[in-house]
Every structure is written in C-alpha cells, then in structure tokens.
mmCIF file of C-alpha atoms in Angstrom:
data_model
loop_
_atom_site.group_PDB
_atom_site.id
_atom_site.type_symbol
_atom_site.label_atom_id
_atom_site.label_comp_id
_atom_site.label_asym_id
_atom_site.label_seq_id
_atom_site.Cartn_x
_atom_site.Cartn_y
_atom_site.Cartn_z
ATOM 1 C CA GLY A 4 0.116 -0.123 0.074
ATOM 2 C CA SER A 5 1.079 3.510 1.141
ATOM 3 C CA ALA A 6 3.157 2.558 3.829
ATOM 4 C CA SER A 7 6.964 3.344 3.587
ATOM 5 C CA TRP A 8 9.358 0.408 2.768
ATOM 6 C CA LYS A 9 11.326 1.346 5.796
ATOM 7 C CA TRP A 10 8.674 -0.476 7.923
ATOM 8 C CA LEU A 11 9.394 -3.610 6.591
ATOM 9 C CA PRO A 12 12.172 -4.698 8.838
ATOM 10 C CA VAL A 13 9.687 -4.675 11.559
ATOM 11 C CA VAL A 14 8.381 -7.960 9.927
ATOM 12 C CA PRO A 15 11.486 -10.249 10.648
ATOM 13 C CA LEU A 16 11.718 -8.608 14.455
ATOM 14 C CA VAL A 17 8.335 -9.588 14.930
ATOM 15 C CA THR A 18 8.676 -13.121 13.538
ATOM 16 C CA VAL A 19 11.432 -13.621 16.176
ATOM 17 C CA LEU A 20 8.452 -13.059 18.856
ATOM 18 C CA TRP A 21 6.187 -15.022 17.010
ATOM 19 C CA THR A 22 8.525 -18.232 16.856
ATOM 20 C CA ASN A 23 9.049 -18.123 20.358
ATOM 21 C CA LEU A 24 5.411 -17.840 21.270
ATOM 22 C CA HIS A 25 3.332 -20.135 18.914
ATOM 23 C CA GLY A 26 4.002 -22.627 16.090
ATOM 24 C CA SER A 27 1.803 -20.739 13.677
ATOM 25 C CA PHE A 28 4.897 -18.408 13.153
ATOM 26 C CA LEU A 29 5.465 -20.643 10.007
ATOM 27 C CA VAL A 30 2.789 -18.287 8.443
ATOM 28 C CA ALA A 31 5.477 -15.411 8.418
ATOM 29 C CA PRO A 32 8.054 -17.175 6.226
ATOM 30 C CA LEU A 33 5.355 -18.778 4.136
ATOM 31 C CA ILE A 34 3.510 -15.400 3.140
ATOM 32 C CA THR A 35 6.474 -13.085 2.922
ATOM 33 C CA ALA A 36 7.900 -15.856 0.426
ATOM 34 C CA VAL A 37 4.691 -15.863 -1.272
ATOM 35 C CA ILE A 38 4.688 -12.063 -1.559
ATOM 36 C CA ALA A 39 8.072 -11.630 -2.977
ATOM 37 C CA ALA A 40 7.396 -14.188 -5.596
ATOM 38 C CA GLY A 41 4.288 -12.417 -6.567
ATOM 39 C CA SER A 42 6.492 -9.083 -7.036
ATOM 40 C CA VAL A 43 8.899 -10.898 -9.119
ATOM 41 C CA LEU A 44 6.249 -12.114 -11.336
ATOM 42 C CA ASP A 45 4.640 -8.648 -11.481
ATOM 43 C CA LEU A 46 8.034 -7.479 -12.511
ATOM 44 C CA TRP A 47 7.890 -9.893 -15.193
ATOM 45 C CA ARG A 48 4.759 -8.653 -16.489
ATOM 46 C CA ALA A 49 5.646 -5.165 -16.187
ATOM 47 C CA PRO A 50 9.284 -4.309 -16.195
ATOM 48 C CA GLN A 51 9.656 -1.012 -14.503
ATOM 49 C CA LYS A 52 12.381 0.509 -12.132
ATOM 50 C CA ASP A 53 9.991 1.042 -9.224
ATOM 51 C CA ALA A 54 8.846 -2.596 -9.800
ATOM 52 C CA ARG A 55 12.586 -4.079 -9.890
ATOM 53 C CA ARG A 56 13.164 -1.963 -6.589
ATOM 54 C CA ARG A 57 10.292 -3.343 -4.911
ATOM 55 C CA ALA A 58 10.863 -6.979 -5.657
ATOM 56 C CA LEU A 59 14.675 -6.794 -4.630
ATOM 57 C CA ILE A 60 13.316 -5.189 -1.146
ATOM 58 C CA LEU A 61 10.383 -7.878 -0.666
ATOM 59 C CA THR A 62 12.748 -10.848 -1.442
ATOM 60 C CA GLY A 63 15.210 -9.690 0.860
ATOM 61 C CA ILE A 64 12.554 -9.128 3.762
ATOM 62 C CA ALA A 65 11.383 -12.565 2.946
ATOM 63 C CA GLY A 66 14.957 -13.955 3.124
ATOM 64 C CA LEU A 67 15.657 -12.189 6.535
ATOM 65 C CA THR A 68 11.995 -13.257 7.840
ATOM 66 C CA ALA A 69 12.932 -16.777 7.148
ATOM 67 C CA LEU A 70 16.155 -16.602 8.813
ATOM 68 C CA SER A 71 14.641 -14.802 12.088
ATOM 69 C CA THR A 72 12.576 -18.057 12.676
ATOM 70 C CA LEU A 73 15.956 -19.858 13.464
ATOM 71 C CA ILE A 74 16.402 -17.342 16.698
ATOM 72 C CA ASN A 75 14.906 -19.843 19.218
ATOM 73 C CA PRO A 76 16.248 -22.271 21.749
ATOM 74 C CA TRP A 77 15.931 -25.003 19.142
ATOM 75 C CA GLY A 78 17.346 -23.317 16.283
ATOM 76 C CA PRO A 79 16.496 -25.183 13.293
ATOM 77 C CA GLY A 80 14.935 -28.133 15.081
ATOM 78 C CA ILE A 81 12.214 -26.102 16.061
ATOM 79 C CA TYR A 82 11.018 -27.033 12.409
ATOM 80 C CA ALA A 83 10.886 -30.657 13.470
ATOM 81 C CA LEU A 84 8.920 -29.820 16.290
ATOM 82 C CA VAL A 85 6.315 -28.121 14.389
ATOM 83 C CA ASN A 86 6.369 -31.010 11.695
ATOM 84 C CA ALA A 87 5.715 -33.424 14.512
ATOM 85 C CA GLN A 88 2.634 -31.378 15.645
ATOM 86 C CA LEU A 89 1.579 -31.152 11.804
ATOM 87 C CA SER A 90 1.783 -34.851 11.333
ATOM 88 C CA ASP A 91 0.489 -36.205 14.638
ATOM 89 C CA ALA A 92 -2.149 -38.643 13.897
ATOM 90 C CA PRO A 93 -4.235 -37.926 17.050
ATOM 91 C CA SER A 94 -4.285 -34.276 16.717
ATOM 92 C CA MET A 95 -5.577 -34.868 12.914
ATOM 93 C CA ILE A 96 -8.160 -37.243 13.906
ATOM 94 C CA TYR A 97 -9.746 -36.075 17.134
ATOM 95 C CA GLY A 98 -9.027 -32.457 16.630
ATOM 96 C CA PRO A 99 -11.984 -30.751 14.723
ATOM 97 C CA GLU A 100 -9.704 -27.563 14.217
ATOM 98 C CA TRP A 101 -7.329 -29.583 12.142
ATOM 99 C CA HIS A 102 -10.069 -30.873 10.001
ATOM 100 C CA ALA A 103 -11.106 -29.520 6.491
ATOM 101 C CA PRO A 104 -14.044 -26.974 6.508
ATOM 102 C CA THR A 105 -17.526 -28.269 4.834
ATOM 103 C CA PRO A 106 -20.115 -26.015 3.318
ATOM 104 C CA THR A 107 -22.610 -26.909 6.143
ATOM 105 C CA GLY A 108 -20.017 -26.293 9.125
ATOM 106 C CA ASN A 109 -18.701 -23.156 7.900
ATOM 107 C CA PRO A 110 -20.778 -21.652 4.960
ATOM 108 C CA LEU A 111 -19.489 -18.090 5.373
ATOM 109 C CA PHE A 112 -15.792 -19.270 4.254
ATOM 110 C CA PHE A 113 -17.041 -20.752 1.232
ATOM 111 C CA PHE A 114 -19.475 -18.001 0.408
ATOM 112 C CA SER A 115 -16.245 -15.451 0.848
ATOM 113 C CA VAL A 116 -14.389 -17.722 -1.664
ATOM 114 C CA LEU A 117 -16.841 -17.239 -4.435
ATOM 115 C CA VAL A 118 -17.090 -13.474 -3.559
ATOM 116 C CA ALA A 119 -13.475 -13.160 -3.938
ATOM 117 C CA LEU A 120 -12.984 -15.536 -7.194
ATOM 118 C CA LEU A 121 -15.981 -12.825 -8.586
ATOM 119 C CA GLY A 122 -14.288 -10.074 -7.703
ATOM 120 C CA PHE A 123 -10.848 -10.718 -8.936
ATOM 121 C CA SER A 124 -12.002 -12.323 -12.297
ATOM 122 C CA THR A 125 -14.805 -9.601 -13.216
ATOM 123 C CA SER A 126 -12.895 -6.405 -11.762
ATOM 124 C CA PRO A 127 -11.984 -3.608 -14.191
ATOM 125 C CA ARG A 128 -9.014 -3.347 -12.124
ATOM 126 C CA ARG A 129 -5.952 -5.870 -13.107
ATOM 127 C CA THR A 130 -5.102 -7.964 -10.027
ATOM 128 C CA SER A 131 -1.351 -8.114 -8.930
ATOM 129 C CA MET A 132 0.248 -11.350 -8.835
ATOM 130 C CA VAL A 133 1.107 -10.496 -5.413
ATOM 131 C CA GLU A 134 -2.510 -10.291 -4.365
ATOM 132 C CA LEU A 135 -3.246 -13.617 -6.486
ATOM 133 C CA LEU A 136 -0.606 -15.718 -4.928
ATOM 134 C CA THR A 137 -1.109 -14.442 -1.552
ATOM 135 C CA TYR A 138 -4.934 -15.048 -1.831
ATOM 136 C CA SER A 139 -4.186 -18.401 -3.084
ATOM 137 C CA ALA A 140 -1.791 -19.673 -0.693
ATOM 138 C CA LEU A 141 -4.256 -18.616 2.416
ATOM 139 C CA THR A 142 -7.062 -20.030 0.461
ATOM 140 C CA TRP A 143 -5.438 -23.370 0.047
ATOM 141 C CA GLN A 144 -4.138 -23.586 3.734
ATOM 142 C CA ALA A 145 -7.769 -22.636 4.941
ATOM 143 C CA TRP A 146 -9.469 -24.924 2.794
ATOM 144 C CA ASN A 147 -7.312 -27.672 4.367
ATOM 145 C CA GLY A 148 -8.146 -26.997 7.969
ATOM 146 C CA ASN A 149 -10.399 -25.064 10.249
ATOM 147 C CA ARG A 150 -7.724 -23.821 12.166
ATOM 148 C CA TYR A 151 -5.990 -21.676 9.123
ATOM 149 C CA ILE A 152 -9.049 -19.736 8.593
ATOM 150 C CA ILE A 153 -8.064 -16.852 10.834
ATOM 151 C CA TRP A 154 -5.261 -16.256 8.610
ATOM 152 C CA TYR A 155 -7.199 -16.205 5.497
ATOM 153 C CA SER A 156 -10.158 -13.904 7.051
ATOM 154 C CA LEU A 157 -7.598 -11.362 8.316
ATOM 155 C CA ALA A 158 -5.896 -10.704 4.607
ATOM 156 C CA LEU A 159 -9.151 -11.182 2.590
ATOM 157 C CA PRO A 160 -10.588 -7.548 3.104
ATOM 158 C CA ILE A 161 -6.699 -6.245 2.227
ATOM 159 C CA LEU A 162 -6.433 -8.452 -0.716
ATOM 160 C CA LEU A 163 -10.059 -7.990 -2.183
ATOM 161 C CA ALA A 164 -10.548 -4.444 -1.467
ATOM 162 C CA PRO A 165 -8.883 -2.761 -4.428
ATOM 163 C CA SER A 166 -10.499 -4.975 -6.958
ATOM 164 C CA LEU A 167 -13.941 -4.395 -5.381
ATOM 165 C CA ALA A 168 -13.205 -0.752 -5.312
ATOM 166 C CA ALA A 169 -13.040 -0.719 -8.998
ATOM 167 C CA PHE A 170 -16.861 -1.192 -9.479
ATOM 168 C CA LEU A 171 -17.385 2.137 -7.850
ATOM 169 C CA PRO A 172 -17.858 5.259 -9.791
ATOM 170 C CA PRO A 173 -14.837 7.385 -9.738
ATOM 171 C CA ARG A 174 -14.849 9.885 -6.700
ATOM 172 C CA ARG A 175 -14.823 13.657 -7.511
ATOM 173 C CA THR A 176 -12.930 14.384 -4.307
ATOM 174 C CA THR A 177 -10.101 12.480 -2.589
ATOM 175 C CA SER A 178 -10.333 11.958 1.179
ATOM 176 C CA ALA A 179 -7.264 12.738 3.296
ATOM 177 C CA GLU A 180 -6.187 10.302 5.925
ATOM 178 C CA ILE A 181 -6.672 11.708 9.465
ATOM 179 C CA PRO A 182 -3.675 10.156 11.771
ATOM 180 C CA ALA A 183 -5.116 11.248 14.885
ATOM 181 C CA LEU A 184 -8.337 9.665 14.194
ATOM 182 C CA ASN A 185 -6.495 6.404 13.403
ATOM 183 C CA LEU A 186 -4.686 6.576 16.159
ATOM 184 C CA ALA A 187 -7.698 7.073 18.476
ATOM 185 C CA LEU A 188 -9.308 4.168 16.979
ATOM 186 C CA GLY A 189 -6.328 1.988 17.722
ATOM 187 C CA VAL A 190 -6.368 2.945 21.110
ATOM 188 C CA ILE A 191 -9.932 2.118 21.567
ATOM 189 C CA ILE A 192 -9.684 -1.226 20.325
ATOM 190 C CA GLY A 193 -6.585 -1.966 22.417
ATOM 191 C CA LEU A 194 -8.519 -0.448 25.336
ATOM 192 C CA MET A 195 -11.202 -2.710 24.670
ATOM 193 C CA ALA A 196 -9.214 -5.966 24.833
ATOM 194 C CA LEU A 197 -7.085 -5.019 27.763
ATOM 195 C CA SER A 198 -10.391 -4.140 29.693
ATOM 196 C CA PHE A 199 -11.596 -7.715 29.718
ATOM 197 C CA GLN A 200 -8.451 -9.321 31.240
ATOM 198 C CA PRO A 201 -8.199 -10.738 34.547
ATOM 199 C CA GLN A 202 -8.462 -8.189 37.603
ATOM 200 C CA SER A 203 -9.872 -5.565 35.282
ATOM 201 C CA PRO A 204 -13.163 -3.959 37.015
ATOM 202 C CA LEU A 205 -14.743 -3.728 33.774
ATOM 203 C CA ARG A 206 -15.143 -7.609 33.788
ATOM 204 C CA GLU A 207 -17.958 -7.194 36.322
ATOM 205 C CA LYS A 208 -19.931 -4.731 33.712
ATOM 206 C CA LEU A 209 -20.386 -7.445 30.971
ATOM 207 C CA PRO A 210 -24.002 -8.533 29.791
ATOM 208 C CA ALA A 211 -25.558 -11.267 31.659
ATOM 209 C CA LEU A 212 -25.478 -14.215 29.167
ATOM 210 C CA TYR A 213 -21.887 -13.752 29.743
ATOM 211 C CA GLN A 214 -22.169 -13.800 33.553
ATOM 212 C CA SER A 215 -24.079 -17.018 33.325
ATOM 213 C CA TYR A 216 -21.072 -18.621 31.751
ATOM 214 C CA VAL A 217 -18.449 -17.380 33.919
ATOM 215 C CA ALA A 218 -17.709 -17.259 37.533
ATOM 216 C CA GLY A 219 -15.148 -15.834 39.991
ATOM 217 C CA GLU A 220 -13.114 -17.868 42.685
ATOM 218 C CA ASP A 221 -13.276 -16.013 46.117
ATOM 219 C CA ALA A 222 -13.226 -12.387 45.728
ATOM 220 C CA THR A 223 -11.969 -12.432 42.270
ATOM 221 C CA PRO A 224 -13.583 -10.903 39.018
ATOM 222 C CA PRO A 225 -15.295 -13.470 36.832
ATOM 223 C CA LEU A 226 -12.654 -15.416 34.989
ATOM 224 C CA LEU A 227 -13.499 -19.002 35.130
ATOM 225 C CA ALA A 228 -16.309 -20.833 33.153
ATOM 226 C CA ARG A 229 -19.013 -22.178 35.363
ATOM 227 C CA SER A 230 -18.465 -25.682 34.088
ATOM 228 C CA THR A 231 -14.730 -25.335 35.386
ATOM 229 C CA PRO A 232 -14.356 -28.366 38.077
ATOM 230 C CA VAL A 233 -13.426 -25.970 40.839
ATOM 231 C CA GLU A 234 -15.345 -27.903 43.533
ATOM 232 C CA ALA A 235 -14.038 -31.181 42.115
ATOM 233 C CA VAL A 236 -10.421 -30.399 42.870
ATOM 234 C CA GLU A 237 -11.130 -29.231 46.370
ATOM 235 C CA VAL A 238 -12.856 -32.646 47.041
ATOM 236 C CA LEU A 239 -9.728 -34.352 45.312
ATOM 237 C CA ARG A 240 -7.569 -32.527 47.724
ATOM 238 C CA SER A 241 -9.668 -33.500 50.935
ATOM 239 C CA ARG A 242 -8.787 -36.360 53.133
ATOM 240 C CA HIS A 243 -11.876 -38.504 52.098
ATOM 241 C CA VAL A 244 -10.095 -39.221 48.844
ATOM 242 C CA ALA A 245 -7.662 -42.023 49.139
ATOM 243 C CA SER A 246 -4.238 -41.632 47.756
ATOM 244 C CA PRO A 247 -2.463 -42.006 45.467
ATOM 245 C CA VAL A 248 -4.880 -41.201 42.748
ATOM 246 C CA ARG A 249 -4.890 -42.072 39.150
ATOM 247 C CA LEU A 250 -7.513 -40.092 37.444
ATOM 248 C CA PHE A 251 -9.718 -40.815 34.364
ATOM 249 C CA ASN A 252 -10.726 -37.180 33.184
ATOM 250 C CA GLU A 253 -12.370 -35.296 30.316
ATOM 251 C CA THR A 254 -10.018 -33.825 28.122
ATOM 252 C CA ALA A 255 -10.378 -30.098 28.256
ATOM 253 C CA ASP A 256 -11.036 -30.720 32.230
ATOM 254 C CA GLY A 257 -7.227 -31.944 32.268
ATOM 255 C CA SER A 258 -6.064 -28.726 31.410
ATOM 256 C CA TYR A 259 -7.378 -27.365 34.635
ATOM 257 C CA LEU A 260 -6.672 -30.061 36.703
ATOM 258 C CA ILE A 261 -2.904 -30.093 35.967
ATOM 259 C CA TRP A 262 -2.857 -26.074 36.797
ATOM 260 C CA ALA A 263 -5.074 -26.456 40.067
ATOM 261 C CA TRP A 264 -4.666 -30.012 41.343
ATOM 262 C CA ARG A 265 -0.879 -30.777 41.632
ATOM 263 C CA ASP A 266 -0.916 -33.883 43.308
ATOM 264 C CA GLY A 267 -2.223 -36.555 41.300
ATOM 265 C CA LYS A 268 -2.022 -38.042 37.665
ATOM 266 C CA VAL A 269 -4.424 -36.860 34.851
ATOM 267 C CA PHE A 270 -5.275 -39.269 32.070
ATOM 268 C CA VAL A 271 -5.319 -36.620 29.282
ATOM 269 C CA ASP A 272 -5.882 -33.130 28.468
ATOM 270 C CA THR A 273 -6.123 -30.633 25.440
ATOM 271 C CA ARG A 274 -2.414 -30.792 24.406
ATOM 272 C CA ILE A 275 -3.218 -34.063 22.404
ATOM 273 C CA LEU A 276 0.308 -34.267 20.941
ATOM 274 C CA PRO A 277 1.991 -36.031 24.170
ATOM 275 C CA TYR A 278 -0.265 -38.901 24.091
ATOM 276 C CA PRO A 279 -0.195 -41.739 21.631
ATOM 277 C CA LEU A 280 -3.099 -42.518 19.271
ATOM 278 C CA GLU A 281 -3.768 -45.667 21.283
ATOM 279 C CA VAL A 282 -4.215 -43.712 24.433
ATOM 280 C CA TRP A 283 -6.802 -41.715 22.792
ATOM 281 C CA GLN A 284 -8.396 -44.623 21.062
ATOM 282 C CA ASP A 285 -8.751 -45.954 24.483
ATOM 283 C CA TYR A 286 -9.967 -42.927 25.931
ATOM 284 C CA TYR A 287 -12.886 -42.882 23.550
ATOM 285 C CA GLN A 288 -13.436 -46.695 24.423
ATOM 286 C CA ILE A 289 -13.782 -45.851 27.819
ATOM 287 C CA VAL A 290 -16.114 -42.622 27.325
ATOM 288 C CA SER A 291 -18.533 -44.834 25.521
ATOM 289 C CA GLY A 292 -19.364 -46.974 28.346
ATOM 290 C CA CYS A 293 -18.505 -50.008 26.331
ATOM 291 C CA GLY A 294 -15.647 -52.385 27.851
ATOM 292 C CA TYR A 295 -14.291 -49.509 29.953
ATOM 293 C CA ASN A 296 -13.300 -51.725 33.102
ATOM 294 C CA ARG A 297 -10.619 -53.816 30.965
ATOM 295 C CA LEU A 298 -8.852 -50.409 29.999
ATOM 296 C CA LEU A 299 -9.287 -48.680 33.169
ATOM 297 C CA ASP A 300 -7.383 -51.553 34.864
ATOM 298 C CA HIS A 301 -4.923 -51.605 32.259
ATOM 299 C CA TYR A 302 -4.155 -48.173 32.994
ATOM 300 C CA GLY A 303 -4.336 -48.646 36.979
ATOM 301 C CA ILE A 304 -7.134 -45.896 36.978
ATOM 302 C CA THR A 305 -8.359 -45.508 40.644
ATOM 303 C CA HIS A 306 -10.819 -42.671 40.460
ATOM 304 C CA ILE A 307 -12.970 -41.158 37.733
ATOM 305 C CA LEU A 308 -13.918 -37.311 37.276
ATOM 306 C CA LEU A 309 -16.946 -37.854 35.385
ATOM 307 C CA ASN A 310 -17.979 -34.903 32.868
ATOM 308 C CA GLN A 311 -21.807 -36.021 32.639
ATOM 309 C CA PRO A 312 -22.863 -33.849 29.780
ATOM 310 C CA LYS A 313 -19.790 -34.674 27.674
ATOM 311 C CA GLN A 314 -19.445 -38.050 28.653
ATOM 312 C CA PRO A 315 -22.966 -39.699 28.553
ATOM 313 C CA GLY A 316 -22.017 -43.287 27.786
ATOM 314 C CA LEU A 317 -19.899 -43.612 30.801
ATOM 315 C CA ALA A 318 -22.207 -41.334 32.711
ATOM 316 C CA GLU A 319 -25.111 -44.043 32.245
ATOM 317 C CA ALA A 320 -22.885 -47.243 32.883
ATOM 318 C CA LEU A 321 -21.228 -46.032 36.509
ATOM 319 C CA PRO A 322 -23.969 -45.716 38.515
ATOM 320 C CA LEU A 323 -25.164 -49.157 37.678
ATOM 321 C CA ASP A 324 -21.626 -50.678 38.139
ATOM 322 C CA PRO A 325 -20.879 -52.100 41.599
ATOM 323 C CA GLY A 326 -17.537 -51.917 41.035
ATOM 324 C CA TRP A 327 -17.672 -47.956 41.541
ATOM 325 C CA ARG A 328 -18.833 -46.084 44.134
ATOM 326 C CA LYS A 329 -19.842 -42.114 43.842
ATOM 327 C CA LEU A 330 -17.924 -39.842 46.286
ATOM 328 C CA TRP A 331 -19.300 -36.694 45.215
ATOM 329 C CA GLY A 332 -21.131 -34.928 42.576
ATOM 330 C CA ASP A 333 -22.900 -31.678 41.369
ATOM 331 C CA SER A 334 -24.991 -30.890 38.071
ATOM 332 C CA VAL A 335 -21.870 -31.169 36.076
ATOM 333 C CA TYR A 336 -19.425 -33.336 37.554
ATOM 334 C CA ALA A 337 -19.345 -36.610 39.390
ATOM 335 C CA LEU A 338 -16.459 -38.318 41.299
ATOM 336 C CA TYR A 339 -15.952 -41.899 41.290
ATOM 337 C CA GLU A 340 -13.586 -44.460 43.060
ATOM 338 C CA ARG A 341 -13.036 -48.096 42.998
ATOM 339 C CA SER A 342 -15.281 -49.944 45.551
ATOM 340 C CA THR A 343 -14.535 -53.476 47.161
ATOM 341 C CA GLN A 344 -17.090 -55.332 45.027
ATOM 342 C CA PRO A 345 -16.473 -56.954 41.494
ATOM 343 C CA ALA A 346 -17.179 -54.567 38.530
ATOM 344 C CA ILE A 347 -20.376 -55.641 36.482
ATOM 345 C CA GLU A 348 -20.538 -53.414 33.493
ATOM 346 C CA PRO A 349 -24.159 -52.933 32.098
ATOM 347 C CA PRO A 350 -24.925 -53.569 28.593
ATOM 348 C CA CYS A 351 -23.200 -51.299 26.020
ATOM 349 C CA ARG A 352 -25.071 -48.872 24.106
ATOM 350 C CA ALA A 353 -24.000 -48.761 20.456
ATOM 351 C CA ALA A 354 -25.175 -45.177 19.852
ATOM 352 C CA HIS A 355 -22.897 -43.810 22.727
ATOM 353 C CA PHE A 356 -19.906 -45.501 21.325
ATOM 354 C CA ALA A 357 -20.470 -44.167 18.001
ATOM 355 C CA THR A 358 -20.982 -40.686 19.608
ATOM 356 C CA ALA A 359 -17.729 -40.857 21.452
ATOM 357 C CA THR A 360 -15.463 -42.081 18.724
ATOM 358 C CA LEU A 361 -16.306 -39.108 16.665
ATOM 359 C CA PRO A 362 -13.980 -35.856 17.124
#
C-alpha cells in the first residue's frame, strides 16, 4: 500500500517474537515468500524501475524473515517440533480444528471464496500477482484446516478491497487520511481488549449472558467458566479421597486439573500431542461406556472425574456398576472411586460408542 518500505524490517523482528510464542509462526516465512514471488512475477509482467526495486526489497525481507525463525532455543530443530505437531495422528483425527471446513459447518468461508473469485475475475482493475498468490496460498491453507481460516479472514479484506473498489464510480474528491483519528481508533480497540483481562473492573460490567457462563474464585472478578471443576479439585484434595490417585478425566478438564490439582495424575488433556494414538483410542472407548473396566484396569485408574454432559455413555454406565462408588457430584461432575465389589458393566449402547469415537 502507501506505507514506506522502511517499515518492512519490523516483519522479521516480529517473527522472532512470534516464533518463540506459537507454532503458527510458519505463516510469516510462507506469506513473505509468496509476496516476494508475486512481486517478481509482477516485475516480469511490467518491467519498471520501481517494480524492480520493490521486488528486490521484498525478496530480501522474505529471506530475513525465514532466517529470523532460527532465533529460538531449538534453532533449526524448531521445524522438527512443528512437523511433529502437523503430522500427529491423534490431532488430525480427534481435533476438529485440524479438519477441513465443510459448506454446512462453515458456509461463510465458502461464500467468501466465491465472492473473492468473482471479484478478482470480473474487476475492471488488473489484479496483481502479489494479491493473487497471497490469496491462493491462504485459501489453500484454510481449505485444508479450520484452524487456518483466521489467517485467510485477516488478509481477505486487504487483498480483495482494491478489486471491488474498481466497480464503484470515480470519486470527485479525495479523502485525506486523518492520523489522529486512526490513532484514537487503535487506542480504543486496544483498551477494549485489555479491559476484559483478569482483574479488570470492567469484567463485572459484562452482559448477563456472559456472566451466566463465568464465575470468580473467592473475591476475584469473573474468570473461570462455571463448568470448570473447581469444587471437584477441592474434593480430590480432601482427606476423604484415598491416595495415590490415578484419575480418568475429560480432555478439556485435564488442563485445569494440571494447573489446580498438582498432586495427582490426569489421564489426558487438550495438548493431544504428548499422548499416543492408542491412548486416545482407549480414551474414547472408555467414554463410550463400552468395555471400559478392562481399559481402566490396564491404566491402573483409581478414580474417575466424570463430566456427565460430555461423557453420557460412561455417565449412564457407572451408577449401575457396583465396581465403582460415587464419592461426590454436582449438576456437571461426579467423582467415582473403585469399590471393594467386583465390577459388572451394564449392557453397552452402540449409540454412545458411535458418539464417543467421533471428534
């Protein structure tokens, strides 16, 4: 756009920070390389002095961005870590965010693709190769996984707006940019994000619908979802629960349990990657309420923190199984421990098994 090329060195600097924060840093070298390639193709289409200078600068920035990803504790080894995540079978199978979007599940994405293709192909303005290649790369990425749609959606307005603007009648007057107004809008947006952080007094002013989903601990502002197993952790810490505890738990609950309950062992949590595919297959088998005792014995499970809404198959089976005794429960959770009686599983319901094995 109209920004000075002197801002471009910020890109590799930000990429260093990004690389050390999240595995999605690969977007940076990918997109800068695509933009550089597009600028070279634009130069081939229209060999002009400014285009040549632009291509050289963008190619250099793309190279620096790629090199900047090596500034991390693992060096080049960080690519092996990211590849392990991208090729992790349990994540691909059981993580919905890794699945390709569908027209019924994400109709807005597919509608935007059609709008973009029509805009690029029919616009009176000639679309640059930078725009086309960047759009193609991000669309291909989003087409292969729900988690990548965020990058596509951030870039789409910037890429498509010039082509759609060409359909509008020429403006008789030009509007001047107002830097002070842009700065004010940026500050407002930033304050909106910061005001919702923990300990912010504005959190208590959020709508009733939001308040119905969150709750505070003690005198703190709303922070945790009301479905968080806060009370269950207190029960696990109590003297009424025999130790040591090897707990079977719901996946999302595992993250909170690791943080809040430090003395016991959880079965799984939302990281997915540290656990082999066989563990996840066994997890969904147990959740189904079909043949669960054999697997719980195999893992030496002593207690089960049952998430009743999310684990309906197991929630139906455990109250009927004399091998497990209920210690505590509320509207969401129930804590079971092994009893002295032999386990007798109730008949397995195929419907629960089918639901449990789906992502």
